[in-house]
């Protein structure tokens, strides 16, 4: 079997080393056939943007005609002469900003200058030609030795495209990878400086540039037009909500099934699908995160992990979630964690200064475009003449659900000063079937958060999401599911162990009113016991444990949790006469 070579994004190296490659070469055809001279293709990180741009680079590059043989076995070579004739035809400018995200603008600009200087060094043959005037050669040298001023670097791509067109008598391909990386890094630190520079660099290179045949820029977000791409009449933007290029980033269902077959993965496909599927790009559903799939395939014996979610700090997301009005955000997260959808308006452009303003709704656009949510079009909107930009948002898969649960757990720990050891011991007592200690720990936790839950209008939903957050620390050993069909109904929470010798757990949550002033203690305790018994009976009669049994889990904990006001009970009270 071929090697996966995780982390490699250079197309030429992958093909020459005969490494495993999921053929996305028809991406090249879609770029060529596009009516737009300049394409902006925002996608979440780790969805193949760099590899796709690398593939474009080697296909088009006039200076490396030997690259043709890299493509002869791929789908692009079956498309016809009108496409193949573009292979090796154009000079290519390829620039990446993926590492241009330093703590200060001075260091970021220095890194950008270094990248542009390395780019110019690829074309030093221009200095030996007669097509450059002496003053142009001087500018060229100032770029290479990085002594040019900021303005000279701003116009460097525009000028290089002109030089190459003049020399080769052929228009130029410009490829920009991760164009928004320095903007994201600097939006709170040096936003004005980075926006001014990137506007000059990209607009100059891409706006009405008669020297280019195609320009393609990738990134994570679509930064507002007025800031970066002002006046680009030839720009085609294809985000995850648009139809174009929808199946060219990420793996499709058929591609994942082929990977599973090729690497003889023993895990049932349905489980892999639940953990890593769920994205929707344009009309293409069942899009998988490539980074997570390839990592899982190479480390199947380690079980399901949050490979993609843990491949960066998630700092931008966590900051926006914790920043303000967490009660509002929490209410939406409760629905999402229960498998429900929330309906939100999605902004096409991200204006970074707005992230720090009072608006709360921009958070959902940020979460969607960065890969943490899935957007489903609202059917009734399709019949309207006015584009309303509202979508039903949901958590795409188990990996992201675990991340959100961990965020809730972090918030409980950090903002409510809950001991992390208490959270850990509570969860461990549950999975070890030590229900007396579990109940005691859970009551301690709820006591610490009493005032927080006083503000909750729908306590059962709040307790549900609270429990999911609490149990997030078990995600390495358990698949944590909620509000799914099993048997004759829907359980509240189910923990399915990856190791079938461990305890499986199914939880049913109920709430009842606190003791009334006129209520006798004995009657109150009977009411608690009845609620526990009824919840337990619901688990039994509706066979909520069927999913566990179907997965050969023999040891099953069937756990009713009854919240009386804010106090949880999992075991019947011994009533004393």
Coordinates of C-alpha atoms in Angstrom, one line a residue:
X1 CA 0.0 0.0 0.0
X2 CA 1.2 3.5 -0.8
X3 CA 2.3 5.8 2.0
X4 CA 0.0 8.6 3.1
X5 CA 2.7 11.1 3.9
X6 CA 0.6 13.2 6.3
X7 CA 1.3 16.9 6.3
X8 CA 2.8 17.0 2.8
X9 CA 1.2 19.6 0.6
X10 CA 3.5 19.6 -2.4
X11 CA 1.8 17.9 -5.3
X12 CA 5.0 17.1 -7.2
X13 CA 6.6 15.4 -4.2
X14 CA 3.5 13.3 -3.6
X15 CA 3.3 12.1 -7.2
X16 CA 7.0 11.5 -7.7
X17 CA 7.2 9.5 -4.4
X18 CA 4.2 7.5 -5.5
X19 CA 2.4 8.5 -2.3
X20 CA -1.3 8.0 -1.9
X21 CA -3.2 10.7 -3.7
X22 CA -6.9 11.5 -3.9
X23 CA -7.3 12.7 -7.4
X24 CA -8.7 16.3 -7.4
X25 CA -7.1 17.2 -10.7
X26 CA -10.4 18.2 -12.3
X27 CA -10.1 21.3 -10.1
X28 CA -7.7 22.5 -12.9
X29 CA -10.4 22.2 -15.5
X30 CA -12.9 24.1 -13.4
X31 CA -10.3 26.9 -13.0
X32 CA -9.7 27.0 -16.7
X33 CA -13.4 27.0 -17.6
X34 CA -14.3 29.6 -15.1
X35 CA -15.6 32.9 -16.6
X36 CA -13.7 34.8 -13.9
X37 CA -10.1 35.9 -14.4
X38 CA -9.6 36.0 -10.6
X39 CA -10.9 33.4 -8.2
X40 CA -11.2 33.7 -4.4
X41 CA -11.8 30.2 -2.8
X42 CA -12.2 30.4 1.0
X43 CA -12.3 27.0 2.8
X44 CA -11.6 25.9 6.3
X45 CA -8.1 25.0 7.2
X46 CA -6.8 21.5 6.4
X47 CA -9.3 21.0 3.5
X48 CA -6.6 20.8 0.7
X49 CA -6.2 24.4 -0.3
X50 CA -2.4 24.3 -0.4
X51 CA -2.2 21.0 -2.2
X52 CA -4.7 22.2 -4.8
X53 CA -2.8 25.4 -5.5
X54 CA 0.4 23.4 -5.7
X55 CA -1.3 21.2 -8.3
X56 CA -2.2 24.3 -10.3
X57 CA 1.3 25.6 -10.1
X58 CA 2.9 22.4 -11.5
X59 CA 0.3 22.1 -14.2
X60 CA 0.6 25.6 -15.7
X61 CA 4.3 26.3 -15.1
X62 CA 6.1 27.1 -18.4
X63 CA 9.5 26.9 -16.7
X64 CA 9.1 23.2 -15.8
X65 CA 7.8 21.4 -18.9
X66 CA 8.8 18.1 -17.5
X67 CA 5.9 18.4 -15.0
X68 CA 3.6 17.2 -17.7
X69 CA 4.3 13.6 -16.8
X70 CA 2.9 14.2 -13.3
X71 CA -0.6 14.5 -14.7
X72 CA -0.7 11.8 -17.4
X73 CA -2.3 9.2 -15.1
X74 CA -4.9 11.6 -13.6
X75 CA -8.4 12.5 -14.5
X76 CA -7.4 15.9 -16.0
X77 CA -5.5 14.1 -18.8
X78 CA -8.8 12.5 -20.0
X79 CA -10.5 15.9 -20.5
X80 CA -9.4 16.7 -24.0
X81 CA -6.9 18.9 -25.9
X82 CA -8.7 22.1 -25.1
X83 CA -7.7 21.6 -21.4
X84 CA -4.4 19.8 -21.8
X85 CA -3.0 22.5 -24.1
X86 CA -2.8 24.8 -21.1
X87 CA -0.3 22.4 -19.4
X88 CA 3.2 24.0 -19.2
X89 CA 2.0 27.1 -21.0
X90 CA 2.3 30.0 -18.5
X91 CA 4.8 31.6 -16.2
X92 CA 3.6 31.1 -12.6
X93 CA 3.8 33.3 -9.6
X94 CA 3.2 31.3 -6.4
X95 CA 3.2 33.0 -3.0
X96 CA 2.1 31.7 0.4
X97 CA 1.2 33.7 3.5
X98 CA 0.5 30.7 5.7
X99 CA 3.4 31.6 8.1
X100 CA 3.0 35.4 7.9
X101 CA 1.3 35.7 11.3
X102 CA 3.7 37.1 13.8
X103 CA 3.0 39.1 17.0
X104 CA 4.0 42.5 15.6
X105 CA 3.5 44.1 12.2
X106 CA 7.2 44.7 11.9
X107 CA 8.0 41.0 12.1
X108 CA 5.0 40.1 9.9
X109 CA 6.1 42.5 7.2
X110 CA 9.7 41.2 7.4
X111 CA 8.4 37.7 6.8
X112 CA 6.3 38.8 3.8
X113 CA 9.2 40.6 2.3
X114 CA 11.3 37.5 2.7
X115 CA 8.7 35.4 0.9
X116 CA 8.5 37.9 -1.9
X117 CA 12.3 38.0 -2.1
X118 CA 12.4 34.2 -2.5
X119 CA 9.8 34.5 -5.2
X120 CA 11.8 37.0 -7.2
X121 CA 14.9 34.8 -6.8
X122 CA 13.2 32.1 -8.9
X123 CA 13.2 34.6 -11.9
X124 CA 16.7 36.0 -11.7
X125 CA 17.1 35.1 -15.4
X126 CA 15.1 38.2 -16.1
X127 CA 18.1 40.2 -14.9
X128 CA 20.2 38.7 -17.6
X129 CA 17.8 39.6 -20.3
X130 CA 17.3 42.8 -22.3
X131 CA 13.6 43.1 -21.5
X132 CA 14.2 45.0 -18.2
X133 CA 15.4 48.6 -18.1
X134 CA 18.2 49.5 -15.8
X135 CA 15.8 51.2 -13.3
X136 CA 13.6 48.0 -13.3
X137 CA 16.7 45.8 -12.6
X138 CA 17.5 48.1 -9.7
X139 CA 14.0 47.6 -8.3
X140 CA 14.3 43.9 -8.9
X141 CA 17.6 43.7 -6.9
X142 CA 16.1 45.8 -4.1
X143 CA 13.3 43.2 -3.7
X144 CA 15.8 40.3 -3.7
X145 CA 18.0 41.8 -1.1
X146 CA 15.0 43.2 0.9
X147 CA 16.2 46.8 0.9
X148 CA 13.2 48.1 -1.0
X149 CA 10.7 50.3 0.8
X150 CA 7.2 49.1 1.8
X151 CA 5.6 50.6 -1.4
X152 CA 8.0 48.7 -3.6
X153 CA 6.9 45.4 -2.0
X154 CA 3.3 46.4 -2.3
X155 CA 3.6 46.7 -6.1
X156 CA 6.0 43.8 -6.4
X157 CA 3.5 41.2 -7.7
X158 CA 2.1 43.5 -10.2
X159 CA 5.5 44.4 -11.6
X160 CA 6.7 40.8 -11.6
X161 CA 3.7 39.8 -13.7
X162 CA 4.5 42.5 -16.1
X163 CA 8.1 41.5 -16.4
X164 CA 7.2 37.8 -17.0
X165 CA 4.6 38.6 -19.6
X166 CA 7.0 40.8 -21.4
X167 CA 9.8 38.2 -21.3
X168 CA 7.7 35.1 -22.2
X169 CA 5.1 36.8 -24.4
X170 CA 2.5 34.8 -22.4
X171 CA 0.2 35.9 -19.7
X172 CA 0.9 34.9 -16.1
X173 CA -0.8 32.7 -13.5
X174 CA -0.8 34.2 -10.0
X175 CA -1.5 31.9 -7.1
X176 CA -1.8 33.2 -3.5
X177 CA -2.2 30.7 -0.7
X178 CA -3.7 31.7 2.7
X179 CA -4.0 35.3 1.8
X180 CA -5.9 36.1 5.0
X181 CA -3.4 34.5 7.5
X182 CA -1.6 37.8 8.3
X183 CA -5.0 39.6 8.6
X184 CA -6.3 37.1 11.1
X185 CA -3.1 37.4 13.1
X186 CA -3.2 41.1 13.2
X187 CA -6.8 42.1 13.5
X188 CA -6.4 43.1 17.2
X189 CA -2.8 44.1 17.0
X190 CA -1.9 45.8 13.7
X191 CA -5.1 45.5 11.6
X192 CA -4.8 48.9 9.9
X193 CA -1.2 48.3 8.8
X194 CA -1.8 44.8 7.5
X195 CA -5.0 45.7 5.7
X196 CA -3.3 48.7 3.9
X197 CA -0.4 46.6 2.8
X198 CA -2.5 43.6 1.6
X199 CA -4.9 45.8 -0.2
X200 CA -2.0 47.3 -2.1
X201 CA -0.3 44.0 -2.8
X202 CA -3.4 42.0 -3.9
X203 CA -5.4 44.7 -5.6
X204 CA -2.4 45.8 -7.6
X205 CA -1.7 42.3 -8.7
X206 CA -5.2 41.2 -9.5
X207 CA -7.3 44.2 -10.3
X208 CA -7.7 44.7 -14.1
X209 CA -4.2 43.3 -14.6
X210 CA -3.9 42.7 -18.3
X211 CA -0.7 40.6 -17.7
X212 CA -2.5 37.7 -16.0
X213 CA -4.4 34.8 -17.5
X214 CA -5.8 33.5 -14.2
X215 CA -5.4 34.5 -10.5
X216 CA -6.4 32.2 -7.7
X217 CA -6.4 33.1 -4.0
X218 CA -7.2 30.8 -1.1
X219 CA -7.9 31.5 2.5
X220 CA -10.2 30.7 5.3
X221 CA -12.4 33.8 5.3
X222 CA -13.7 36.2 2.7
X223 CA -12.5 39.5 4.0
X224 CA -14.8 42.4 3.1
X225 CA -14.4 43.6 -0.4
X226 CA -13.9 47.2 0.6
X227 CA -10.8 46.3 2.5
X228 CA -8.9 43.9 0.2
X229 CA -10.6 43.3 -3.1
X230 CA -12.0 46.7 -3.8
X231 CA -12.9 47.3 -7.4
X232 CA -12.1 43.8 -8.7
X233 CA -14.7 43.5 -11.3
X234 CA -13.2 40.3 -12.6
X235 CA -13.4 38.5 -9.2
X236 CA -15.3 35.3 -8.7
X237 CA -15.9 34.4 -5.1
X238 CA -16.8 30.8 -4.2
X239 CA -17.3 30.2 -0.5
X240 CA -18.6 27.0 1.0
X241 CA -22.1 28.4 0.4
X242 CA -21.6 28.6 -3.4
X243 CA -22.0 25.9 -6.0
X244 CA -18.7 26.3 -7.9
X245 CA -15.7 24.1 -6.8
X246 CA -17.9 22.5 -4.2
X247 CA -16.4 19.0 -4.4
X248 CA -12.8 20.1 -5.1
X249 CA -11.9 20.7 -1.4
X250 CA -12.4 18.0 1.2
X251 CA -13.2 14.3 0.5
X252 CA -16.5 13.2 -0.9
X253 CA -18.3 10.1 0.4
X254 CA -17.1 7.9 -2.5
X255 CA -13.5 9.1 -2.0
X256 CA -13.6 8.2 1.7
X257 CA -15.1 4.8 1.0
X258 CA -12.3 4.1 -1.4
X259 CA -9.7 5.2 1.1
X260 CA -11.2 2.8 3.7
X261 CA -11.1 0.0 1.2
X262 CA -7.6 0.7 0.1
X263 CA -6.2 0.8 3.6
X264 CA -8.3 -2.1 4.8
X265 CA -9.8 -0.1 7.7
X266 CA -11.8 -2.4 9.9
X267 CA -13.9 0.2 11.6
X268 CA -17.5 0.3 10.3
X269 CA -18.0 3.0 7.8
X270 CA -21.1 4.3 9.7
X271 CA -18.9 5.1 12.7
X272 CA -16.3 6.9 10.6
X273 CA -19.1 8.9 8.9
X274 CA -20.6 9.9 12.3
X275 CA -17.3 11.1 13.6
X276 CA -15.8 13.0 10.5
X277 CA -18.6 13.5 7.9
X278 CA -21.2 16.2 7.9
X279 CA -19.9 19.2 5.9
X280 CA -21.8 20.7 3.1
X281 CA -20.1 22.8 0.4
X282 CA -22.6 24.3 -2.1
X283 CA -24.8 21.4 -3.3
X284 CA -22.2 18.8 -2.3
X285 CA -23.2 17.1 0.9
X286 CA -21.3 14.5 2.9
X287 CA -17.9 16.3 2.6
X288 CA -15.2 15.0 5.0
X289 CA -12.3 16.7 6.5
X290 CA -9.2 15.2 4.8
X291 CA -6.8 15.8 7.7
X292 CA -9.1 13.9 10.1
X293 CA -9.7 11.0 7.7
X294 CA -6.1 10.5 6.8
X295 CA -5.0 10.7 10.4
X296 CA -7.6 8.3 11.5
X297 CA -6.7 5.8 8.7
X298 CA -3.1 5.9 9.7
X299 CA -3.8 5.5 13.4
X300 CA -6.9 3.4 13.5
X301 CA -5.8 1.6 16.6
X302 CA -5.8 4.8 18.6
X303 CA -9.6 5.3 18.0
X304 CA -11.5 8.4 17.1
X305 CA -9.6 11.6 17.9
X306 CA -10.2 15.3 17.3
X307 CA -7.4 15.5 14.8
X308 CA -8.6 18.6 12.9
X309 CA -10.0 20.5 15.9
X310 CA -6.6 20.1 17.7
X311 CA -4.5 21.0 14.7
X312 CA -4.6 24.7 15.7
X313 CA -5.2 26.7 18.9
X314 CA -8.8 27.7 18.0
X315 CA -7.9 30.9 19.7
X316 CA -10.0 33.1 17.5
X317 CA -13.1 30.9 18.0
X318 CA -12.7 30.6 21.8
X319 CA -12.2 34.3 22.2
X320 CA -15.4 35.1 20.3
X321 CA -17.4 32.6 22.3
X322 CA -16.2 33.7 25.7
X323 CA -16.0 37.4 24.9
X324 CA -19.5 38.6 25.7
X325 CA -23.0 37.6 26.5
X326 CA -22.2 34.0 27.1
X327 CA -25.8 33.4 28.2
X328 CA -27.0 34.1 24.7
X329 CA -24.3 32.0 23.1
X330 CA -24.8 29.2 25.6
X331 CA -28.5 29.0 24.8
X332 CA -27.7 28.4 21.1
X333 CA -24.9 25.9 22.0
X334 CA -27.4 23.9 24.1
X335 CA -29.6 23.4 21.0
X336 CA -26.6 22.6 18.8
X337 CA -25.2 20.0 21.3
X338 CA -28.6 18.4 21.5
X339 CA -28.5 17.8 17.7
X340 CA -30.9 20.6 16.9
X341 CA -30.4 23.5 14.4
X342 CA -30.3 27.2 14.9
X343 CA -31.4 29.6 12.2
X344 CA -29.0 32.5 11.7
X345 CA -28.2 35.1 9.1
X346 CA -24.8 34.5 7.5
X347 CA -22.7 37.4 6.4
X348 CA -20.9 37.0 3.1
X349 CA -17.9 39.1 4.2
X350 CA -16.0 39.1 7.4
X351 CA -15.2 42.7 8.6
X352 CA -12.7 41.9 11.4
X353 CA -13.2 45.1 13.5
X354 CA -16.9 44.1 13.8
X355 CA -15.8 40.9 15.7
X356 CA -14.9 43.1 18.6
X357 CA -18.1 45.2 18.5
X358 CA -21.4 44.4 20.2
X359 CA -22.9 42.4 17.3
X360 CA -23.4 38.8 18.3
X361 CA -24.6 37.4 15.0
X362 CA -21.3 37.6 13.2
X363 CA -20.0 34.8 15.5
X364 CA -22.2 32.3 13.5
X365 CA -20.7 33.4 10.2
X366 CA -17.2 33.0 11.7
X367 CA -18.0 29.5 13.0
X368 CA -19.4 28.4 9.7
X369 CA -16.6 29.6 7.4
X370 CA -13.9 28.3 9.7
X371 CA -15.4 24.8 9.6
X372 CA -17.2 24.5 13.0
X373 CA -20.7 24.5 11.7
X374 CA -22.7 23.2 8.8
X375 CA -25.2 25.4 6.9
X376 CA -28.3 24.0 5.3
X377 CA -30.3 26.2 3.0
X378 CA -33.9 27.0 4.1
X379 CA -36.3 25.5 1.5
X380 CA -38.8 28.3 1.6
X381 CA -36.1 30.9 0.8
X382 CA -35.5 29.3 -2.6
X383 CA -38.9 30.6 -3.8
X384 CA -38.3 34.2 -2.8
X385 CA -36.9 36.9 -5.1
X386 CA -34.8 38.5 -2.4
X387 CA -31.7 36.8 -1.1
X388 CA -32.2 36.6 2.7
X389 CA -29.0 34.8 3.6
X390 CA -30.5 32.8 6.5
X391 CA -29.4 29.2 7.0
X392 CA -30.1 26.4 9.4
X393 CA -26.9 25.7 11.3
X394 CA -25.9 22.5 13.0
X395 CA -22.8 20.7 14.3
X396 CA -21.4 18.6 11.4
X397 CA -20.0 15.7 13.2
X398 CA -18.7 14.0 16.4
X399 CA -15.3 15.6 16.2
X400 CA -16.8 19.1 16.4
X401 CA -19.4 18.1 18.9
X402 CA -16.6 17.0 21.2
X403 CA -14.8 20.3 20.7
X404 CA -17.8 22.3 21.6
X405 CA -18.5 20.1 24.7
X406 CA -14.9 20.8 25.7
X407 CA -15.4 24.5 25.3
X408 CA -18.5 24.3 27.6
X409 CA -16.4 22.3 30.1
X410 CA -13.6 24.9 29.9
X411 CA -16.1 27.6 30.6
X412 CA -17.5 25.8 33.5
X413 CA -14.0 25.3 34.9
X414 CA -12.6 28.7 34.2
X415 CA -15.6 31.1 34.6
X416 CA -17.3 29.3 37.5
X417 CA -14.0 28.3 39.2
X418 CA -15.0 24.6 39.2
X419 CA -12.2 22.3 40.2
X420 CA -10.9 20.4 37.2
X421 CA -10.2 17.4 39.5
X422 CA -13.9 17.5 40.6
X423 CA -15.0 17.4 37.0
X424 CA -12.7 14.5 36.3
X425 CA -13.7 12.5 39.3
X426 CA -17.4 13.0 38.6
X427 CA -17.0 11.6 35.1
X428 CA -14.8 8.7 36.2
X429 CA -17.2 7.7 39.0
X430 CA -20.0 7.5 36.3
X431 CA -18.1 5.3 33.9
X432 CA -16.9 3.1 36.8
X433 CA -20.5 2.6 37.9
X434 CA -19.8 4.2 41.3
X435 CA -23.2 6.0 41.3
X436 CA -23.2 7.0 45.0
X437 CA -20.0 9.1 44.5
X438 CA -21.1 10.3 41.1
X439 CA -24.3 11.6 42.6
X440 CA -22.4 13.3 45.4
X441 CA -19.9 14.9 43.0
X442 CA -22.6 16.0 40.7
X443 CA -24.5 17.7 43.6
X444 CA -21.3 19.5 44.6
X445 CA -20.9 20.7 41.0
X446 CA -24.4 21.9 40.8
X447 CA -24.1 23.7 44.2
X448 CA -21.1 25.6 42.8
X449 CA -23.1 26.7 39.8
X450 CA -26.4 27.4 41.5
X451 CA -26.6 31.1 40.6
X452 CA -25.7 30.4 36.9
X453 CA -28.6 28.0 36.4
X454 CA -31.0 30.3 38.2
X455 CA -31.0 32.4 35.0
X456 CA -31.8 29.5 32.7
X457 CA -35.4 29.7 31.2
X458 CA -35.3 26.0 30.0
X459 CA -33.6 24.1 32.8
X460 CA -33.9 20.6 31.2
X461 CA -32.0 21.8 28.1
X462 CA -29.5 23.6 30.3
X463 CA -28.9 20.4 32.3
X464 CA -28.6 18.5 29.1
X465 CA -25.8 20.7 27.7
X466 CA -24.2 20.9 31.2
X467 CA -23.9 17.1 31.2
X468 CA -22.5 17.0 27.7
X469 CA -19.9 19.6 28.8
X470 CA -19.1 17.6 31.9
X471 CA -18.7 14.4 30.0
X472 CA -16.5 15.9 27.2
X473 CA -13.4 14.8 29.1
X474 CA -14.4 11.2 28.3
X475 CA -14.3 11.8 24.6
X476 CA -11.0 9.9 24.1
X477 CA -12.6 6.7 25.4
X478 CA -16.3 7.1 24.5
X479 CA -18.4 8.2 21.6
X480 CA -20.8 10.7 23.2
X481 CA -24.1 11.1 21.6
X482 CA -27.3 12.9 22.4
X483 CA -30.9 13.0 21.2
X484 CA -30.5 10.1 18.9
X485 CA -33.1 7.4 18.0
X486 CA -32.5 4.0 19.7
X487 CA -35.1 1.4 20.3
X488 CA -38.6 3.0 20.4
X489 CA -37.6 6.6 21.1
X490 CA -34.8 9.1 21.6
X491 CA -32.4 8.9 24.5
X492 CA -31.0 12.1 26.1
X493 CA -27.3 11.1 26.3
X494 CA -25.5 7.9 25.4
X495 CA -21.9 7.0 26.0
X496 CA -20.6 4.2 23.7
X497 CA -17.2 3.0 24.7
X498 CA -14.6 2.3 22.0
X499 CA -13.5 -0.6 24.1
X500 CA -16.5 -2.9 24.2
X501 CA -15.4 -4.4 27.5
X502 CA -16.0 -1.1 29.2
X503 CA -19.4 0.2 30.6
X504 CA -21.8 1.7 28.1
X505 CA -24.1 4.4 29.6
X506 CA -27.5 5.7 28.6
X507 CA -28.9 8.7 30.5
X508 CA -32.4 10.0 30.8
X509 CA -32.7 13.5 32.3
X510 CA -35.9 14.8 34.0
X511 CA -36.7 17.9 36.0
X512 CA -39.3 18.3 38.7
X513 CA -40.4 21.2 40.9
X514 CA -38.7 21.9 44.2
X515 CA -40.4 21.0 47.5
X516 CA -43.5 23.1 48.0
X517 CA -44.1 24.8 51.3
X518 CA -47.2 22.8 52.0
X519 CA -45.6 19.5 51.0
X520 CA -44.6 16.9 53.6
X521 CA -41.0 15.8 53.4
X522 CA -42.1 12.2 52.9
X523 CA -44.4 13.1 50.0
X524 CA -41.6 15.2 48.5
X525 CA -39.2 12.2 48.7
X526 CA -41.8 9.9 47.2
X527 CA -42.2 12.3 44.3
X528 CA -38.4 12.3 43.7
X529 CA -38.4 8.5 43.8
X530 CA -41.3 8.3 41.4
X531 CA -39.5 10.6 38.9
X532 CA -36.4 8.4 39.1
X533 CA -38.4 5.3 38.6
X534 CA -40.3 6.7 35.7
X535 CA -37.1 7.9 34.0
X536 CA -35.6 4.4 34.5
X537 CA -38.7 2.8 33.2
X538 CA -38.6 5.0 30.1
X539 CA -35.1 3.8 29.4
X540 CA -36.2 0.2 29.8
X541 CA -39.5 0.3 27.9
X542 CA -38.2 2.3 25.0
X543 CA -35.1 0.3 24.8
X544 CA -32.7 3.2 24.7
X545 CA -29.9 0.8 25.3
X546 CA -30.5 -0.9 21.9
X547 CA -27.7 1.0 20.2
X548 CA -25.2 -0.2 22.8
X549 CA -26.4 -3.8 22.5
X550 CA -26.2 -3.6 18.7
X551 CA -22.6 -2.6 19.1
X552 CA -21.9 -5.6 21.4
X553 CA -21.7 -3.6 24.6
X554 CA -22.6 -6.1 27.4
X555 CA -22.1 -4.0 30.5
X556 CA -24.7 -1.2 30.4
X557 CA -25.4 1.5 33.0
X558 CA -29.0 2.7 32.7
X559 CA -29.0 6.0 34.5
X560 CA -32.0 8.3 35.3
X561 CA -30.9 11.8 36.5
X562 CA -33.7 13.8 38.1
X563 CA -33.0 17.5 38.8
X564 CA -35.1 18.9 41.6
X565 CA -34.6 22.5 41.2
X566 CA -30.8 22.5 40.8
X567 CA -30.1 19.4 42.9
X568 CA -29.6 16.1 40.9
X569 CA -30.6 12.7 42.1
X570 CA -29.6 9.4 40.4
X571 CA -30.6 7.0 43.1
X572 CA -33.8 6.5 45.0
X573 CA -34.0 8.1 48.4
X574 CA -34.4 5.8 51.4
X575 CA -37.7 7.1 52.9
X576 CA -37.8 7.1 56.6
X577 CA -41.1 6.9 58.3

